[in-house]
Coordinates of C-alpha atoms and ligand atoms in Angstrom, one line a residue:
X23 CA 67.5 70.7 40.8
X24 CA 70.7 72.5 41.8
X25 CA 73.3 72.4 39.0
X26 CA 77.0 72.3 39.8
X27 CA 78.0 74.2 36.7
X28 CA 76.5 76.4 34.0
X29 CA 78.1 75.8 30.6
X30 CA 77.5 77.9 27.5
X31 CA 78.0 75.9 24.2
X32 CA 77.9 78.2 21.1
X33 CA 76.9 76.8 17.7
X34 CA 75.1 73.9 19.4
X35 CA 72.5 73.6 16.6
X36 CA 75.2 73.0 14.0
X37 CA 77.0 69.8 12.9
X38 CA 79.7 69.3 15.5
X39 CA 78.0 71.5 18.2
X40 CA 74.9 69.3 18.3
X41 CA 77.0 66.2 19.0
X42 CA 78.9 68.1 21.8
X43 CA 75.6 69.4 23.3
X44 CA 74.1 65.8 23.3
X45 CA 77.2 64.4 24.9
X46 CA 77.3 67.0 27.7
X47 CA 73.5 67.0 28.3
X48 CA 73.4 63.2 28.6
X49 CA 76.8 62.6 30.3
X50 CA 76.6 65.4 32.9
X51 CA 73.0 65.7 34.2
X52 CA 74.4 67.9 37.0
X53 CA 75.6 70.6 34.5
X54 CA 73.1 73.1 33.1
X55 CA 73.9 73.3 29.3
X56 CA 72.9 76.5 27.5
X57 CA 73.0 76.2 23.7
X58 CA 73.5 79.6 22.1
X59 CA 72.9 79.6 18.3
X60 CA 71.9 82.2 15.7
X61 CA 70.3 79.4 13.6
X62 CA 71.9 80.4 10.3
X63 CA 71.3 78.1 7.3
X64 CA 73.7 75.7 9.1
X65 CA 71.9 75.6 12.4
X66 CA 69.1 73.2 12.9
X67 CA 67.3 72.4 16.2
X68 CA 66.0 69.1 14.8
X69 CA 69.6 67.9 15.3
X70 CA 68.8 68.0 19.1
X71 CA 65.1 66.8 19.1
X72 CA 66.1 63.7 21.1
X73 CA 67.4 65.7 24.1
X74 CA 65.7 69.1 23.9
X75 CA 63.2 68.3 26.7
X76 CA 66.0 67.4 29.1
X77 CA 65.8 69.3 32.4
X78 CA 69.5 70.4 32.1
X79 CA 69.1 71.9 28.6
X80 CA 68.2 75.4 27.5
X81 CA 68.2 76.8 24.0
X82 CA 69.0 80.5 23.5
X83 CA 68.6 82.1 20.0
X84 CA 71.2 84.8 19.4
X85 CA 74.1 86.2 17.6
X86 CA 77.6 86.1 19.1
X87 CA 78.5 89.2 17.1
X88 CA 75.9 91.2 19.0
X89 CA 78.0 92.7 21.8
X90 CA 75.1 94.1 24.0
X91 CA 73.2 90.8 23.8
X92 CA 76.3 88.7 24.7
X93 CA 77.2 91.0 27.6
X94 CA 73.7 90.7 29.0
X95 CA 73.6 86.9 28.6
X96 CA 76.7 86.5 30.6
X97 CA 75.6 89.0 33.3
X98 CA 72.3 87.1 33.6
X99 CA 73.6 83.6 33.7
X100 CA 77.2 83.9 35.2
X101 CA 78.4 80.9 33.2
X102 CA 81.3 78.8 34.6
X103 CA 82.4 77.5 31.2
X104 CA 82.2 78.3 27.5
X105 CA 82.7 75.8 24.7
X106 CA 82.8 77.9 21.6
X107 CA 81.9 76.3 18.3
X108 CA 79.7 78.9 16.6
X109 CA 81.3 79.9 13.3
X110 CA 80.8 80.3 9.6
X111 CA 82.5 77.0 8.6
X112 CA 82.4 76.5 4.8
X113 CA 85.6 77.4 2.9
X114 CA 83.7 78.0 -0.4
X115 CA 81.3 80.5 1.2
X116 CA 84.3 82.3 2.7
X117 CA 85.7 82.8 -0.8
X118 CA 82.5 84.5 -2.0
X119 CA 81.7 86.4 1.2
X120 CA 84.7 86.8 3.5
X121 CA 83.2 89.6 5.7
X122 CA 80.6 87.3 7.2
X123 CA 83.5 85.2 8.4
X124 CA 85.3 88.2 10.0
X125 CA 82.1 89.2 11.8
X126 CA 81.2 85.8 13.3
X127 CA 84.5 84.1 13.6
X128 CA 86.6 87.1 14.7
X129 CA 84.3 89.7 16.2
X130 CA 82.0 87.1 17.7
X131 CA 84.9 85.3 19.4
X132 CA 86.2 88.5 20.8
X133 CA 82.8 89.4 22.2
X134 CA 82.7 86.1 24.0
X135 CA 86.2 86.6 25.3
X136 CA 85.4 90.0 26.7
X137 CA 82.2 88.8 28.3
X138 CA 83.9 85.8 29.9
X139 CA 86.8 88.0 31.1
X140 CA 84.4 90.6 32.7
X141 CA 82.2 87.9 34.3
X142 CA 85.2 86.0 35.8
X143 CA 87.1 89.1 36.8
X144 CA 90.2 87.9 35.0
X145 CA 93.4 89.9 35.4
X146 CA 97.2 89.4 35.0
X147 CA 97.6 89.7 38.8
X148 CA 95.3 86.9 39.8
X149 CA 94.3 83.5 38.6
X150 CA 90.6 82.5 38.5
X151 CA 89.8 78.9 39.5
X152 CA 87.0 76.6 38.2
X153 CA 86.4 78.5 35.0
X154 CA 87.2 77.5 31.4
X155 CA 87.0 79.1 28.0
X156 CA 87.3 76.3 25.3
X157 CA 87.8 77.5 21.7
X158 CA 87.1 74.9 19.0
X159 CA 89.3 75.5 16.0
X160 CA 90.6 73.8 12.9
X161 CA 93.7 72.3 11.4
X162 CA 93.3 74.7 8.4
X163 CA 95.1 77.4 10.4
X164 CA 98.3 75.5 9.8
X165 CA 98.0 75.9 6.0
X166 CA 98.8 73.0 3.6
X167 CA 101.3 70.1 3.8
X168 CA 103.3 68.7 0.9
X169 CA 103.5 64.9 0.5
X170 CA 105.3 64.4 3.8
X171 CA 104.9 65.5 7.5
X172 CA 102.0 66.3 9.9
X173 CA 100.7 69.3 11.7
X174 CA 101.8 69.4 15.4
X175 CA 100.7 71.9 18.1
X176 CA 103.9 73.9 17.3
X177 CA 103.5 74.1 13.5
X178 CA 103.5 77.8 12.5
X179 CA 100.2 79.3 11.4
X180 CA 99.9 79.8 7.6
X181 CA 96.2 80.1 6.7
X182 CA 95.2 80.4 3.0
X183 CA 91.5 80.8 2.8
X184 CA 89.4 83.6 4.3
X185 CA 87.8 80.9 6.5
X186 CA 91.1 79.7 7.8
X187 CA 92.4 83.2 8.2
X188 CA 89.4 84.1 10.3
X189 CA 89.8 81.0 12.5
X190 CA 93.6 81.7 12.9
X191 CA 92.7 85.3 13.9
X192 CA 90.3 84.0 16.5
X193 CA 92.9 81.5 17.9
X194 CA 95.4 84.4 18.3
X195 CA 92.8 86.4 20.2
X196 CA 92.1 83.5 22.6
X197 CA 95.9 83.0 23.3
X198 CA 96.3 86.8 23.7
X199 CA 93.5 86.9 26.3
X200 CA 95.1 84.0 28.2
X201 CA 98.6 85.6 28.1
X202 CA 97.4 89.2 28.8
X203 CA 94.4 88.7 31.2
X204 CA 95.0 85.2 32.6
X205 CA 91.7 84.1 30.9
X206 CA 91.6 80.3 31.6
X207 CA 91.5 79.3 27.9
X208 CA 92.3 76.1 25.9
X209 CA 92.2 75.6 22.2
X210 CA 91.9 72.5 20.0
X211 CA 92.6 72.2 16.3
X212 CA 90.8 69.3 14.6
X213 CA 90.9 67.7 11.2
X214 CA 87.9 67.1 8.9
X215 CA 84.9 65.7 10.6
X216 CA 82.2 63.5 9.1
X217 CA 79.0 61.8 10.4
X218 CA 75.3 62.4 11.0
X219 CA 73.9 66.0 10.8
X220 CA 76.7 67.2 8.5
X221 CA 75.3 70.0 6.3
X222 CA 75.0 68.8 2.7
X223 CA 77.2 71.5 1.2
X224 CA 80.4 69.7 2.5
X225 CA 82.0 67.0 0.4
X226 CA 80.8 63.7 2.1
X227 CA 77.1 64.6 2.8
X228 CA 76.8 66.5 -0.6
X229 CA 77.9 63.3 -2.4
X230 CA 75.7 61.1 -0.3
X231 CA 72.7 63.3 -1.2
X232 CA 73.7 63.4 -4.9
X233 CA 74.3 59.7 -5.2
X234 CA 70.8 59.1 -3.7
X235 CA 69.3 61.5 -6.2
X236 CA 71.5 60.3 -9.2
X237 CA 73.1 63.7 -9.5
X238 CA 76.7 64.5 -10.6
X239 CA 79.4 64.3 -7.8
X240 CA 81.5 67.4 -8.3
X241 CA 85.2 66.7 -7.5
X242 CA 87.5 69.8 -7.5
X243 CA 90.6 69.6 -9.7
X244 CA 91.8 66.0 -10.0
X245 CA 90.5 64.9 -6.6
X246 CA 94.1 64.5 -5.4
X247 CA 93.8 66.7 -2.3
X248 CA 94.1 64.8 0.9
X249 CA 92.1 65.2 4.1
X250 CA 92.3 63.5 7.5
X251 CA 88.8 62.3 8.4
X252 CA 87.5 61.9 11.9
X253 CA 84.1 60.6 13.0
X254 CA 82.2 63.5 14.6
X255 CA 81.4 61.7 17.9
X256 CA 85.1 61.1 18.4
X257 CA 85.7 64.8 18.1
X258 CA 83.0 65.4 20.7
X259 CA 84.6 62.9 23.0
X260 CA 88.0 64.7 22.6
X261 CA 86.3 68.0 23.5
X262 CA 84.9 66.4 26.6
X263 CA 88.3 65.1 27.7
X264 CA 90.1 68.4 26.9
X265 CA 87.4 70.5 28.6
X266 CA 87.8 68.6 31.8
X267 CA 91.5 67.7 31.9
X268 CA 93.7 70.2 29.9
X269 CA 95.8 72.8 31.6
X270 CA 94.9 76.5 31.1
X271 CA 96.8 77.9 28.1
X272 CA 97.2 74.6 26.4
X273 CA 96.5 73.5 22.8
X274 CA 95.6 70.1 21.5
X275 CA 95.5 68.7 17.9
X276 CA 92.7 66.3 17.2
X277 CA 92.8 64.0 14.2
X278 CA 92.0 60.5 12.9
X279 CA 95.4 59.4 11.5
X280 CA 93.2 58.7 8.6
X281 CA 94.3 60.3 5.3
X282 CA 92.4 59.9 2.1
X283 CA 92.5 61.6 -1.3
X284 CA 89.1 63.1 -2.1
X285 CA 88.7 60.8 -5.1
X286 CA 89.3 57.7 -3.0
X287 CA 86.8 58.8 -0.4
X288 CA 84.2 59.3 -3.1
X289 CA 85.0 55.9 -4.8
X290 CA 84.5 54.2 -1.4
X291 CA 81.3 56.1 -0.8
X292 CA 80.0 55.1 -4.3
X293 CA 80.8 51.4 -3.6
X294 CA 79.1 51.5 -0.1
X295 CA 76.0 53.2 -1.7
X296 CA 75.9 50.8 -4.7
X297 CA 75.3 48.1 -2.1
X298 CA 72.9 50.0 0.1
X299 CA 70.7 51.2 -2.8
X300 CA 70.8 47.8 -4.6
X301 CA 72.6 49.2 -7.7
X302 CA 74.9 47.2 -9.9
X303 CA 78.6 47.6 -8.7
X304 CA 80.2 50.6 -10.5
X305 CA 76.9 52.5 -11.2
X306 CA 77.5 55.3 -8.7
X307 CA 81.1 55.9 -9.9
X308 CA 79.7 57.0 -13.2
X309 CA 78.3 60.1 -11.4
X310 CA 81.9 61.4 -10.6
X311 CA 82.5 64.7 -12.5
X312 CA 85.7 66.6 -12.3
X313 CA 85.1 70.4 -12.0
X314 CA 87.1 73.6 -11.7
X315 CA 89.3 73.6 -8.6
X316 CA 88.7 75.6 -5.5
X317 CA 90.8 78.8 -5.4
X318 CA 93.8 78.4 -3.1
X319 CA 92.9 74.8 -2.5
X320 CA 95.1 73.3 0.3
X321 CA 96.8 70.1 -1.0
X322 CA 97.0 68.1 2.1
X323 CA 96.1 68.1 5.8
X324 CA 97.3 65.6 8.4
X325 CA 97.1 65.9 12.1
X326 CA 99.6 64.5 14.6
X327 CA 97.4 63.9 17.7
X328 CA 100.1 62.2 19.8
X329 CA 100.0 64.8 22.5
X330 CA 96.2 64.2 23.1
X331 CA 96.7 60.5 23.0
X332 CA 99.7 60.5 25.4
X333 CA 98.6 63.3 27.8
X334 CA 94.8 62.6 28.0
X335 CA 94.4 59.0 26.7
X336 CA 92.0 59.9 23.9
X337 CA 92.0 57.9 20.7
X338 CA 89.5 57.6 17.8
X339 CA 87.0 54.8 18.3
X340 CA 85.9 54.1 14.7
X341 CA 87.7 52.9 11.5
X342 CA 86.8 55.1 8.5
X343 CA 85.0 52.4 6.5
X344 CA 82.8 51.6 9.5
X345 CA 82.1 55.3 10.2
X346 CA 81.3 56.0 6.6
X347 CA 78.9 53.1 6.4
X348 CA 77.2 54.3 9.7
X349 CA 77.0 57.8 8.2
X350 CA 75.4 56.6 4.9
X351 CA 72.9 54.6 7.0
X352 CA 72.0 57.7 9.0
X353 CA 71.4 59.8 5.8
X354 CA 69.3 57.1 4.2
X355 CA 67.2 56.7 7.3
X356 CA 66.8 60.5 7.8
X357 CA 65.5 61.6 4.4
X358 CA 63.2 64.1 6.1
X359 CA 66.2 65.9 7.8
X360 CA 67.9 66.1 4.4
X361 CA 64.9 67.5 2.7
X362 CA 64.2 70.1 5.4
X363 CA 67.7 71.4 5.5
X364 CA 67.9 71.6 1.7
X365 CA 64.4 73.0 1.1
X366 CA 64.2 75.9 3.6
X367 CA 61.3 74.2 5.5
X368 CA 63.3 74.4 8.6
X369 CA 62.2 77.9 9.6
X370 CA 58.6 76.6 9.7
X371 CA 59.6 73.8 12.1
X372 CA 61.4 76.3 14.3
X373 CA 58.4 78.7 14.4
X374 CA 56.0 75.8 15.4
X375 CA 58.4 74.4 18.0
X376 CA 59.1 77.7 19.6
X377 CA 55.8 79.6 18.9
X378 CA 57.7 82.5 17.3
Ligands
NAD24 P1 78.4 74.3 11.2 O1 78.5 75.3 10.1 O2 77.7 73.0 10.9 O3 77.7 74.9 12.4 C1 77.9 76.2 12.9 C2 76.8 76.7 13.9 O4 77.1 78.0 14.3 C3 75.4 76.7 13.3 O5 74.5 76.1 14.1 C4 75.1 78.2 13.1 O6 73.8 78.5 13.2 C5 75.9 78.8 14.3 N1 76.3 80.2 14.1 C6 76.9 80.7 12.9 N2 77.1 82.0 13.1 C7 76.6 82.3 14.4 C8 76.5 83.5 15.1 N3 77.0 84.7 14.6 N4 76.1 83.5 16.4 C9 75.6 82.3 16.9 N5 75.6 81.1 16.2 C10 76.1 81.1 15.0 O7 79.9 74.1 11.7 P2 80.6 72.8 12.2 O8 81.2 72.1 11.0 O9 79.8 72.1 13.2 O10 81.9 73.5 12.9 C11 81.8 73.9 14.3 C12 83.1 74.5 14.8 O11 84.1 73.5 14.6 C13 83.6 75.7 13.9 O12 84.2 76.6 14.8 C14 84.6 75.1 13.0 O13 85.5 76.1 12.6 C15 85.2 74.0 13.8 N6 85.7 72.8 13.0 C16 85.0 72.2 12.1 C17 85.5 71.0 11.5 C18 84.7 70.3 10.4 O14 85.2 69.4 9.8 N7 83.4 70.6 10.2 C19 86.8 70.6 11.8 C20 87.5 71.3 12.7 C21 87.0 72.4 13.4
DAU25 O1 90.0 70.5 8.1 C1 88.9 71.0 8.9 C2 88.0 71.7 8.0 O2 87.3 70.7 7.3 C3 87.0 72.5 8.8 O3 87.6 73.6 9.5 C4 85.9 73.2 7.9 O4 84.9 73.9 8.7 C5 85.2 72.1 7.1 O5 84.3 72.6 6.2 C6 86.3 71.2 6.4 O6 86.9 72.0 5.3 P1 87.2 71.4 3.9 O7 87.3 72.5 2.9 O8 88.3 70.4 4.0 O9 85.8 70.6 3.7 P2 84.9 70.4 2.4 O10 83.9 69.3 2.7 O11 84.4 71.7 1.9 O12 85.9 69.8 1.3 C7 86.6 68.6 1.5 C8 87.5 68.4 0.3 O13 86.7 68.1 -0.8 C9 88.3 69.6 -0.1 O14 89.6 69.2 -0.6 C10 87.5 70.2 -1.2 C11 86.9 69.0 -1.9 N1 85.5 69.3 -2.4 C12 84.6 69.9 -1.7 C13 83.3 70.1 -2.2 C14 82.3 70.8 -1.3 C15 85.2 68.8 -3.7 O15 86.1 68.2 -4.4 N2 84.0 69.0 -4.2 C16 83.0 69.7 -3.5 O16 81.9 69.8 -4.0

């Protein structure tokens, strides 16, 4: 089959990336989707087992920080578009090992920018048509809010963790390549995602797993920090709309208008799971354990996504309670997934599938 476009999605074996790959592979059979992933602890090809035999899907194992490999990949395939999600994504890990975040999030991103620029012949004197570099970023680049206000696309960057500093740096490089070389780039900054395939080191899947196993639920500080939660499939839908419709050089904020303190999220989760597991109401709440706070813990995030809603007509499709219940159902039905990502069996699965 002749494909109309070749699109490289990086980090497609991770949480959000796998939902983006699935959406593009199923919604655009005329696009050839390449999923480039290093398969770190966070990458898992089982996330894509329902679509990995599709004729328009190809998996490539590799590291975005490997310059020679990235240059060769772009030369071989001449991609028309890049949707860049590969990253080290966990704030706590960035506090204990910041350099990995610099290497993947900053150097890896600049490698991709250089390869796209060279492949597309971008320069300040001319504009390339029909190409797109989409950089997926986070609301954490804006820093922390007090009790009032929301992040808009013009809020000044003020990152506090090594993770958010590395993402902010990568955003600056993407804008610099647009402004300096006319690279046809767009950026989006999204709030906290939740849903199926979320790695169980992050708050919601960690607590689902711990409730299931009757283990303590570690809440940092007093649980008063606020996050704005968005169902992961709604993020993937927003990426689709922005990829196809945004102007070069533009930025969009993506969020759920759905602010919750951590303690309220976990109380709701406990209640949902009391019902699902047939436990007496109030049982799971007893697992809540307040622990030492995260260093530099941002108090509150809240995204104003009015621009995306008004310009491109996107809006979230799910209410939080409904999305959280769906998420719990997925984890309870996919015990094997949880066990394999937490036990290290995953490498065996990969070796069998790919005969390596
Ligand atoms: P994740 O940690 O679940 O997945 C990251 C993926 O990138 C994994 O598959 C991993 O194997 C791959 N990867 C890591 N280093 C790599 C490298 N050097 N080369 C190639 N692949 C590599 O992350 P996620 O939560 O799905 O986040 C995806 C993107 O979205 C990130 O850029 C993150 O900053 C951004 N983001 C995440 C959230 C969220 O709530 N999770 C919100 C806003 C933005
Ligand atoms: O806002 C978008 C960001 O959301 C993304 O850019 C990041 O990649 C993603 O990991 C997420 O960052 P957070 O730090 O907000 O997510 P996390 O799940 O680690 O924590 C959510 C909140 O819960 C935060 O206030 C810290 C708190 N927390 C977290 C963990 C893991 C706890 O109280 N206990 C925990 O054990």
